Short mmCIF file of C-alpha atoms in Angstrom, two decimals:
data_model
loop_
_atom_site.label_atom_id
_atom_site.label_comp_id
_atom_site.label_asym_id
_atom_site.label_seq_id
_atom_site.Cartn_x
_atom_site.Cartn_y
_atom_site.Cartn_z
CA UNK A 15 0.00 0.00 0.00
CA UNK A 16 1.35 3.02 -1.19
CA UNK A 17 2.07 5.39 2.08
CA UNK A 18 -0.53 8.57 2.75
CA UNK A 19 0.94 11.84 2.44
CA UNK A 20 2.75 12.90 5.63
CA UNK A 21 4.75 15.91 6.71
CA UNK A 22 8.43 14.84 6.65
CA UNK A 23 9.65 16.22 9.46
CA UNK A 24 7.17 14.67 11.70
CA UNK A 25 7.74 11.21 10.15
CA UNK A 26 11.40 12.03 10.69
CA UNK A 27 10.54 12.46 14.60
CA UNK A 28 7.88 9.47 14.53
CA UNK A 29 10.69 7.34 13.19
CA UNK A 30 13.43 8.12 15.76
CA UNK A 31 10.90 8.00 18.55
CA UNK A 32 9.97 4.39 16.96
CA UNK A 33 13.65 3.29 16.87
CA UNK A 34 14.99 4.63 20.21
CA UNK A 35 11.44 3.27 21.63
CA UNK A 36 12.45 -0.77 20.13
CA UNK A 37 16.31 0.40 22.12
CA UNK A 38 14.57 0.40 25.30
CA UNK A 39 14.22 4.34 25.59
CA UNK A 40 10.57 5.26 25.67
CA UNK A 41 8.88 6.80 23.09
CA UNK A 42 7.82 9.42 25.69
CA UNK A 43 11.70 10.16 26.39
CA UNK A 44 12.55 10.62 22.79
CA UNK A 45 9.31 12.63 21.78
CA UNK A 46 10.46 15.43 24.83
CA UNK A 47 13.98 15.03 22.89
CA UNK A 48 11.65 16.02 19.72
CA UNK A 49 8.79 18.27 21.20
CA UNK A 50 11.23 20.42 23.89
CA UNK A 51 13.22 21.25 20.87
CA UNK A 52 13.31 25.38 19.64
CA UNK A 53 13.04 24.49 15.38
CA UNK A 54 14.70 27.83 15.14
CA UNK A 55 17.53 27.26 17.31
CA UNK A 56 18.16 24.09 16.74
CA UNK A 57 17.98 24.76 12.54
CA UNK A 58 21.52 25.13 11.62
CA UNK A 59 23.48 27.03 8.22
CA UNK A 60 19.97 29.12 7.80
CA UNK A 61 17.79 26.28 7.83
CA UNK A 62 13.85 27.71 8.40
CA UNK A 63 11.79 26.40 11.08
CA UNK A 64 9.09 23.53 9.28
CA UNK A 65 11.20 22.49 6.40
CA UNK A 66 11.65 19.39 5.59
CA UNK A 67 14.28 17.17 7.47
CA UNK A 68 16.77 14.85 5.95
CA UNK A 69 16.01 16.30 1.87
CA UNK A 70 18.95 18.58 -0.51
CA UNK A 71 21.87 17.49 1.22
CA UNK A 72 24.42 14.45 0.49
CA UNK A 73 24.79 11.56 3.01
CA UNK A 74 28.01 11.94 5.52
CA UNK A 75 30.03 9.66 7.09
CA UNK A 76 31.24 10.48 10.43
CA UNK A 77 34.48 9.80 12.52
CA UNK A 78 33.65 8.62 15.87
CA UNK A 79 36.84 8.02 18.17
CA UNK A 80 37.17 6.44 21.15
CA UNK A 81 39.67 6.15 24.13
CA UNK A 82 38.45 2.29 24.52
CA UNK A 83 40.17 -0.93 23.05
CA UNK A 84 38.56 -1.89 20.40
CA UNK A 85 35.51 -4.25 21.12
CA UNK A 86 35.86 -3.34 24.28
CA UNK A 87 32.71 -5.07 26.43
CA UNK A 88 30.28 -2.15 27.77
CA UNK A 89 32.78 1.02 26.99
CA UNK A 90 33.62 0.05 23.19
CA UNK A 91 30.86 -1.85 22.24
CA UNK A 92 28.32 0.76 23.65
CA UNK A 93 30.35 3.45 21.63
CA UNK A 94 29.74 1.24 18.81
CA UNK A 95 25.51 0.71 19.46
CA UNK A 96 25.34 4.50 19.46
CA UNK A 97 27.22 4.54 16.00
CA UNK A 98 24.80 2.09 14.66
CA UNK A 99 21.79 3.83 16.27
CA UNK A 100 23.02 7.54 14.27
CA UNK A 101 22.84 5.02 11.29
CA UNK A 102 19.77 3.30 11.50
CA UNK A 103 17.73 6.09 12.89
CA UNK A 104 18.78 8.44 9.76
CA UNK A 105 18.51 5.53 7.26
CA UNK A 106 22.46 6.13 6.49
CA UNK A 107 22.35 10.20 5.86
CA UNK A 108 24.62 9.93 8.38
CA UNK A 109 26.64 7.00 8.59
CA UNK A 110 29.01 7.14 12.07
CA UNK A 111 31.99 4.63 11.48
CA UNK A 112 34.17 3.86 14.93
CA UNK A 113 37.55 3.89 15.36
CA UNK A 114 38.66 2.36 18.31
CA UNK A 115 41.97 3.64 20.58
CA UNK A 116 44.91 4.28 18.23
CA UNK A 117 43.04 3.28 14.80
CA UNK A 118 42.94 6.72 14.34
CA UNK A 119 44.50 8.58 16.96
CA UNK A 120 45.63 8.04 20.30
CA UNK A 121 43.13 7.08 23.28
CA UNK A 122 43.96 10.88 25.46
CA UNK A 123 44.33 12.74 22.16
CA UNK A 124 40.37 12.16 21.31
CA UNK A 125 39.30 15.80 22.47
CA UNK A 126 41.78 17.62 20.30
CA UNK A 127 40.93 16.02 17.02
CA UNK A 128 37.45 15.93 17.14
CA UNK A 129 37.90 20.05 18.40
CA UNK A 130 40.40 20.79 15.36
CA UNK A 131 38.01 18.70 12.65
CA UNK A 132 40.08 15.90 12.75
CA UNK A 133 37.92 13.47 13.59
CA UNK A 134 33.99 14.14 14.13
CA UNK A 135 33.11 12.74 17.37
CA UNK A 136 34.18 11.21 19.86
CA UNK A 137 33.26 8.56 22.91
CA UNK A 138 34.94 8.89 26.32
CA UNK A 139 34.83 9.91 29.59
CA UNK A 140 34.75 13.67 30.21
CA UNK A 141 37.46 13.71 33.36
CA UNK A 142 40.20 12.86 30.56
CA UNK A 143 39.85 16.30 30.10
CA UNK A 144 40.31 17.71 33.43
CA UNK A 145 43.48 19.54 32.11
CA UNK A 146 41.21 21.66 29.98
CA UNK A 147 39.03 22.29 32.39
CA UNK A 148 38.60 20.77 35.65
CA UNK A 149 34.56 21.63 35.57
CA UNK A 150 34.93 18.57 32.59
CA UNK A 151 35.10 16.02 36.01
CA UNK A 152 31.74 16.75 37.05
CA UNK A 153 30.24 15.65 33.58
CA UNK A 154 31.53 12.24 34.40
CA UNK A 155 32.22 11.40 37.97
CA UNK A 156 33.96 13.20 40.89
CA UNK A 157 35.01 11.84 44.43
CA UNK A 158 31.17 11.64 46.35
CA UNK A 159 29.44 12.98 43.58
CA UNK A 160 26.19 11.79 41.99
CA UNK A 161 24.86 7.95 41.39
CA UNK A 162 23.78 7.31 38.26
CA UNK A 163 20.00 8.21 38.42
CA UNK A 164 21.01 11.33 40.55
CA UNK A 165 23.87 12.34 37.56
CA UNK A 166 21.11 12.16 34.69
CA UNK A 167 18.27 13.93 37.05
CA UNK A 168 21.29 17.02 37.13
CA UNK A 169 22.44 16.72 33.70
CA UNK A 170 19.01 17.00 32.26
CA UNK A 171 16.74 18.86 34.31
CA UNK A 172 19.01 20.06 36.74
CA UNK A 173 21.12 22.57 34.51
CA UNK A 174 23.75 20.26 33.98
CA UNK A 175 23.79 20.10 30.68
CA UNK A 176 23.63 24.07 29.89
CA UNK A 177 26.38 24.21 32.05
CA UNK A 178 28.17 21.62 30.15
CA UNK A 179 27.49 23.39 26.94
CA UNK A 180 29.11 26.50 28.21
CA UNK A 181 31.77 25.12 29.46
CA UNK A 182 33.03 22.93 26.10
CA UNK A 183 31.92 25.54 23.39
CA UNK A 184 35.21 27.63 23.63
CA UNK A 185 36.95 23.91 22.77
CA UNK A 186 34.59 23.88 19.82
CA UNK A 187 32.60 21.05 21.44
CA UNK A 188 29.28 19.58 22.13
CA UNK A 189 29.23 17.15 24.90
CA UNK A 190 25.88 14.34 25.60
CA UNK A 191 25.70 11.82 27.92
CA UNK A 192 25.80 8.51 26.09
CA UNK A 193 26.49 5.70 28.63
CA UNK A 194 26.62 4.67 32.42
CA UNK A 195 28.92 2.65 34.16
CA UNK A 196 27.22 2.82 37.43
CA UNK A 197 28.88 2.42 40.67
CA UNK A 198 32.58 1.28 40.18
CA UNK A 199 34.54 -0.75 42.46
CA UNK A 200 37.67 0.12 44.63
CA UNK A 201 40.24 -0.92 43.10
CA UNK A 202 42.41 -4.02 42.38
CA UNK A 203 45.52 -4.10 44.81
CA UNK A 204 48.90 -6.41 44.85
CA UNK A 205 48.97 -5.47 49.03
CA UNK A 206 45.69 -4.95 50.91
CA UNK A 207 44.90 -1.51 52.23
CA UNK A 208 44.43 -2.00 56.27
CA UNK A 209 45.44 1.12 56.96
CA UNK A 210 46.85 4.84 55.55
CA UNK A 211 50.11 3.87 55.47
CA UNK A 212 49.42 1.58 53.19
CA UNK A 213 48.38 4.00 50.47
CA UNK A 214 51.87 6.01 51.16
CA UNK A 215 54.57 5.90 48.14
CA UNK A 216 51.10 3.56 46.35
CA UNK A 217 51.42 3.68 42.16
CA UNK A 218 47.89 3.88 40.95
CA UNK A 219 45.71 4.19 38.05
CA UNK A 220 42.99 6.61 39.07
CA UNK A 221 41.97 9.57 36.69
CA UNK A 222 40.17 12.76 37.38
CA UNK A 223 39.66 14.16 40.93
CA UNK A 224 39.32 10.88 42.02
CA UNK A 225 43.06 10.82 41.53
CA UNK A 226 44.16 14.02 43.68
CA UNK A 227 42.19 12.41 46.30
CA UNK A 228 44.55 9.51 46.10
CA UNK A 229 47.38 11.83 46.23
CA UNK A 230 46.20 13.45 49.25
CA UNK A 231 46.18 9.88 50.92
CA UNK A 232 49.98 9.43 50.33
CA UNK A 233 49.57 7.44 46.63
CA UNK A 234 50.87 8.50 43.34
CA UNK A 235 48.52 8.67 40.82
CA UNK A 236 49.07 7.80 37.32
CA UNK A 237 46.78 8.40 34.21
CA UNK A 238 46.94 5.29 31.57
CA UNK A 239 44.26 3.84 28.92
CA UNK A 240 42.44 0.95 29.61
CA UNK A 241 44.65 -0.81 27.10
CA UNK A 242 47.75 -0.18 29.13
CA UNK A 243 46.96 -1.34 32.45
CA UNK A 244 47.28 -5.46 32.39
CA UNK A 245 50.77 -4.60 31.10
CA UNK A 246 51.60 -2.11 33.84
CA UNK A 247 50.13 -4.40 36.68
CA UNK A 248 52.07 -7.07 35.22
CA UNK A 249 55.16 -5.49 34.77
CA UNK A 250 54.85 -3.65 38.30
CA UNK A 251 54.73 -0.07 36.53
CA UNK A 252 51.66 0.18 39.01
CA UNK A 253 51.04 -0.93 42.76
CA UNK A 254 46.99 -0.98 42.13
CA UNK A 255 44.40 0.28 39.63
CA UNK A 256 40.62 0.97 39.23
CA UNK A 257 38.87 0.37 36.19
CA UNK A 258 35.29 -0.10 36.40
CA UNK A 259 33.56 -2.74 38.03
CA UNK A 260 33.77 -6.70 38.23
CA UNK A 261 32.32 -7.33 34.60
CA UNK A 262 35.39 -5.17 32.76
CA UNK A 263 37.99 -5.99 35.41
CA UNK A 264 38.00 -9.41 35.07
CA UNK A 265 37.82 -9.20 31.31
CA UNK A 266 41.01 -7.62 31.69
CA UNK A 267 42.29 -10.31 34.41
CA UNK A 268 43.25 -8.03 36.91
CA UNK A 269 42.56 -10.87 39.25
CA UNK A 270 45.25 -13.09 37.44
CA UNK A 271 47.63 -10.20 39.16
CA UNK A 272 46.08 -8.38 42.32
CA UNK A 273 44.08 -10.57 44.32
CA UNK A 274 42.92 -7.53 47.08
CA UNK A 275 39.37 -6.46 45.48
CA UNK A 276 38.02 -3.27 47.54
CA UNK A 277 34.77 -1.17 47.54
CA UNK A 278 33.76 0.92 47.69
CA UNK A 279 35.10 3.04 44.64
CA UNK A 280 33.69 6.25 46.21
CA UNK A 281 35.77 8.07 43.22
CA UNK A 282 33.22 7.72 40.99
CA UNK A 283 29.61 6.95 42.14
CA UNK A 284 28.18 6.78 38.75
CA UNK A 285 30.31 7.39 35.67
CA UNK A 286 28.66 9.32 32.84
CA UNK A 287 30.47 8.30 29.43
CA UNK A 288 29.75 10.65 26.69
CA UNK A 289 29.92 11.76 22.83
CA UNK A 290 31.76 14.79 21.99
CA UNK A 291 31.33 16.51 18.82
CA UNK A 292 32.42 19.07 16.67
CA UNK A 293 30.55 22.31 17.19
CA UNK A 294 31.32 23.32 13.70
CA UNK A 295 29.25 19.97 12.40
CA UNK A 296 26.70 20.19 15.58
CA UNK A 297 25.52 23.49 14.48
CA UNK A 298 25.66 22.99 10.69
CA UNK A 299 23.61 19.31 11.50
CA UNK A 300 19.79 19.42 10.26
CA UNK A 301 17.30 19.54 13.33
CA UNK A 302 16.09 16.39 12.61
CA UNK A 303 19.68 15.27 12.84
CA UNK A 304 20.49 16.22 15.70
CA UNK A 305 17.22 15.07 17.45
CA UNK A 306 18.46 11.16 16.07
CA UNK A 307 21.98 12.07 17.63
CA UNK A 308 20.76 13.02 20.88
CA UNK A 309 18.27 10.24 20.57
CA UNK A 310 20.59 7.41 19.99
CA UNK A 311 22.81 9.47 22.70
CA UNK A 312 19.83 8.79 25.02
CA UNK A 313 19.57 5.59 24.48
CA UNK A 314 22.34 4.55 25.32
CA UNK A 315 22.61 6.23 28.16
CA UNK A 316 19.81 4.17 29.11
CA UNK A 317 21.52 0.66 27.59
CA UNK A 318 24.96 0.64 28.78
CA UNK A 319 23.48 1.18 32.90
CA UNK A 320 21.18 -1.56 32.40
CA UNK A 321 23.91 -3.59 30.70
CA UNK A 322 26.64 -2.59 33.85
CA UNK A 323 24.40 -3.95 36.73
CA UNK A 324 23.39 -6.99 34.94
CA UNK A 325 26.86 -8.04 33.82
CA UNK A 326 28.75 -6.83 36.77
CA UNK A 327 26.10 -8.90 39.44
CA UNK A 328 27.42 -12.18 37.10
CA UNK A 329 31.01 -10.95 37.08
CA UNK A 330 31.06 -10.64 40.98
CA UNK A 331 29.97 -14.02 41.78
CA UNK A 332 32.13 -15.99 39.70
CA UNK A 333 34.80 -13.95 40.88
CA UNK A 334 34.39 -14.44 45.01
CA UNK A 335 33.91 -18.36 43.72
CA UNK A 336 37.91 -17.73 43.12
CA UNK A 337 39.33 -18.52 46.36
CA UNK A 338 42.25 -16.19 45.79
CA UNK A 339 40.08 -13.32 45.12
CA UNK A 340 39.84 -11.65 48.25
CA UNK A 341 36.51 -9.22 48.02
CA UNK A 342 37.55 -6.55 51.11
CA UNK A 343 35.82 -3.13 51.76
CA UNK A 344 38.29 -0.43 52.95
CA UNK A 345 38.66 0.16 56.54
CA UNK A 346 36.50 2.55 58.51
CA UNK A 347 39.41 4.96 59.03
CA UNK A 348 40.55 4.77 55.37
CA UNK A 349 37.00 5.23 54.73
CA UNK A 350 36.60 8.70 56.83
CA UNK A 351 39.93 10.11 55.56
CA UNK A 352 38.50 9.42 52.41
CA UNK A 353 35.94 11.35 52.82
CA UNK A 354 38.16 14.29 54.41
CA UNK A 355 40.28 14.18 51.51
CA UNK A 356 37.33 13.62 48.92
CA UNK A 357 35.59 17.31 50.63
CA UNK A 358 38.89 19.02 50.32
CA UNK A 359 39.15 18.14 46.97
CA UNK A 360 35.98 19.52 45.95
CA UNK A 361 36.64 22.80 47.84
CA UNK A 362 40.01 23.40 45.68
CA UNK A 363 37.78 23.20 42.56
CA UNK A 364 35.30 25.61 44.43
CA UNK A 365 38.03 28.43 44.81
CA UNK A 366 39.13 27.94 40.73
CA UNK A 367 39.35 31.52 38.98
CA UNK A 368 37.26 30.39 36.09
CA UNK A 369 33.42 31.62 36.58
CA UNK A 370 32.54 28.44 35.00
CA UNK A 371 34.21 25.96 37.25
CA UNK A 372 32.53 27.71 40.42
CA UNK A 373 29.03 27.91 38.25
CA UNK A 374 29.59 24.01 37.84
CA UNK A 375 30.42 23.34 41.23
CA UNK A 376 27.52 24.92 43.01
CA UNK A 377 24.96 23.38 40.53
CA UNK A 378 26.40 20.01 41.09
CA UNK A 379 26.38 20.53 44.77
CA UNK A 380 23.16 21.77 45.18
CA UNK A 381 21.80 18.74 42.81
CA UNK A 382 23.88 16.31 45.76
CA UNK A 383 22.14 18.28 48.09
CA UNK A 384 18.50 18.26 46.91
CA UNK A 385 18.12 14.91 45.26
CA UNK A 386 19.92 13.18 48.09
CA UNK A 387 17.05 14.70 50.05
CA UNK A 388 14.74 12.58 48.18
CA UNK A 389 16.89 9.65 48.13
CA UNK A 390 17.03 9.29 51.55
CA UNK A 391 13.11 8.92 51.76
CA UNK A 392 13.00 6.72 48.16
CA UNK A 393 15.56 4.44 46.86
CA UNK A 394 17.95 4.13 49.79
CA UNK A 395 14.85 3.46 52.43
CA UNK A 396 13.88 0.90 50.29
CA UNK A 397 16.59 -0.92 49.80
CA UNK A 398 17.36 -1.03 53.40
CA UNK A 399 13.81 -2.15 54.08
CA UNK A 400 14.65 -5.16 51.27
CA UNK A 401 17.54 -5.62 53.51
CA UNK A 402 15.44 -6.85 56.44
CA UNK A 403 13.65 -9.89 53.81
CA UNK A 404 14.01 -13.30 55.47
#
């Protein structure tokens, strides 16, 4: 039957909403992506408001970098939905093709070629780029920050994510959230931490704030790509690392190495990953393009959290059957000096010259403040209610 004749720009939306919707995002989501959209701020090169979406211009293909090892579970294979998504959703007008750590360019040298042109996007986690700006930590994780659910409440209809804009478009970026690790883990450790002194003249892999706090502690921090640590383990470059949680950890076979697994990883409560992309192609990008971007952003947002819990809860037990995996949370004293150090941390970014660091960090502290309010009457009450189950 031939099809009825339709506006194009609303089958354009009633498509993405349709695709995202089969992705697990609901068409409601998607349709606020659509319907809370200003046509004539969103219309890029001149485009009027109402005309048609996806017609008079030739397909693209896009770069999309990453700083995860190719085929990476979760990290690199979630980059990789979200190309496909782009793809599907605009029937190939734009077709995103991945390039995984070093394929094109190096894992911490993502930010710079997608903001020069040379590449088009890009898939990481914003703390890589705390040299930049250290207001890019709070757009992933920082030291007693947000969970997960708390991170996208902020980020979307908290301010987060105006803030966000402000803060990347001098670096010629546009930043979305497109993936959740969840809560991460502790750490892997050759010694076990029983006490401060054990963190003093420590080697580890922890990025971001999460890192200064270590430093604070006594440990050296070191920055390295996901694809670098087995080695450095191995080879005793590093003492310890964090990565993410039991399901990537023991894909890497940390285990094989460190045996001392502790939690919690209070570093980063609920790491948002995200797609970076060219301003110059963001704003020249049809409405109806972007709307599939941020919709296949969304997505898998949504995807990669569900995907962490599941595979992480499977990952953990089949790693405390190993009886020389020793699952260990950190002491009650590390724990508190954690916490000093974690506060102090946060008040050094408070006192930063730039008017968009302190903007950041009193947004994200009043969205710790206000939704933990809630939290403490809703999620975590439950949970400890669940708790008391026979």
């Amino acid at each position: 039957m031939a099809d009825a004749p339709h506006d194009p720009g609303k089958r354009t939306a009633l498509k993405i909403a349709a695709l995202a919707g089969a992705t697990t995002v609901g068409v409601g989501a998607v349709a606020g992506l659509v319907g809370g959209s200003d046509p004539k701020r969103r219309a890029g090169g001149g485009e009027r408001a109402g005309a048609p979406a996806i017609t008079g211009r030739a397909a693209r293909e896009l770069r999309l970098v990453t700083t995860w090892p190719k085929n990476f579970p979760g990290l690199g294979t979630g980059a990789q939905r979200f190309a496909d998504r782009v793809t599907a959703i605009t029937e190939g007008r734009l077709t995103v093709k991945l390039y995984a750590a070093g394929e094109l360019v190096p894992a911490f040298e993502c930010f710079d070629a997608v903001a020069q042109g040379n590449a088009d996007m890009y898939h990481a986690a914003e703390y890589y780029w705390q040299g930049r700006s250290p207001a890019f930590n709070f757009f992933c994780a920082v030291p007693y920050g947000l969970i997960a659910s708390e991170q996208n409440a902020w980020l979307r209809f908290g301010g987060g994510q105006e803030l966000w804009d402000r803060v990347a478009r001098p670096f010629n970026i546009k930043g979305l959230p497109c993936g959740n690790t969840g809560l991460q883990m502790g750490g892997w450790f050759k010694r076990p931490i029983r006490s401060l002194d054990d963190f003093r003249g420590l080697k580890i892999r922890m990025p971001g704030l999460g890192g200064e706090l270590m430093r604070r502690l006594g440990a050296t921090p070191v920055t390295k790509s996901g694809g670098e640590l087995y080695q450095a383990l191995d080879q005793g470059n590093i003492d310890a690392t964090e990565w993410v949680g039991p399901w990537n950890d023991m894909s890497f076979g940390f285990h094989r190495i460190a045996k001392w697994y502790h939690w919690p990883g209070i570093h980063e409560p609920g790491s948002t990953l995200s797609v970076g992309i060219n301003l110059d192609l963001w704003e020249d990008l049809r409405a109806a393009e972007r709307v599939a971007v941020e919709a296949a952003a969304a997505a898998e947002n949504d995807i990669m959290f569900a995907e962490y819990n599941q595979r992480n809860a499977e990952a953990l037990a089949r790693l405390v059957a190993d009886p020389s995996v020793q699952l260990v949370r950190f002491p009650d004293p590390v724990m508190a000096a954690m916490a000093e150090a974690g506060a102090a941390v946060l008040e050094t970014v408070a006192r930063s010259d730039d008017a968009n660091v302190r903007d950041v960090y009193r947004s994200f502290l009043d969205a710790r403040t206000n939704i933990a309010k809630w939290g403490d009457i809703a999620e975590r009450a439950f949970v400890a209610a669940r708790a008391l189950l026979p």
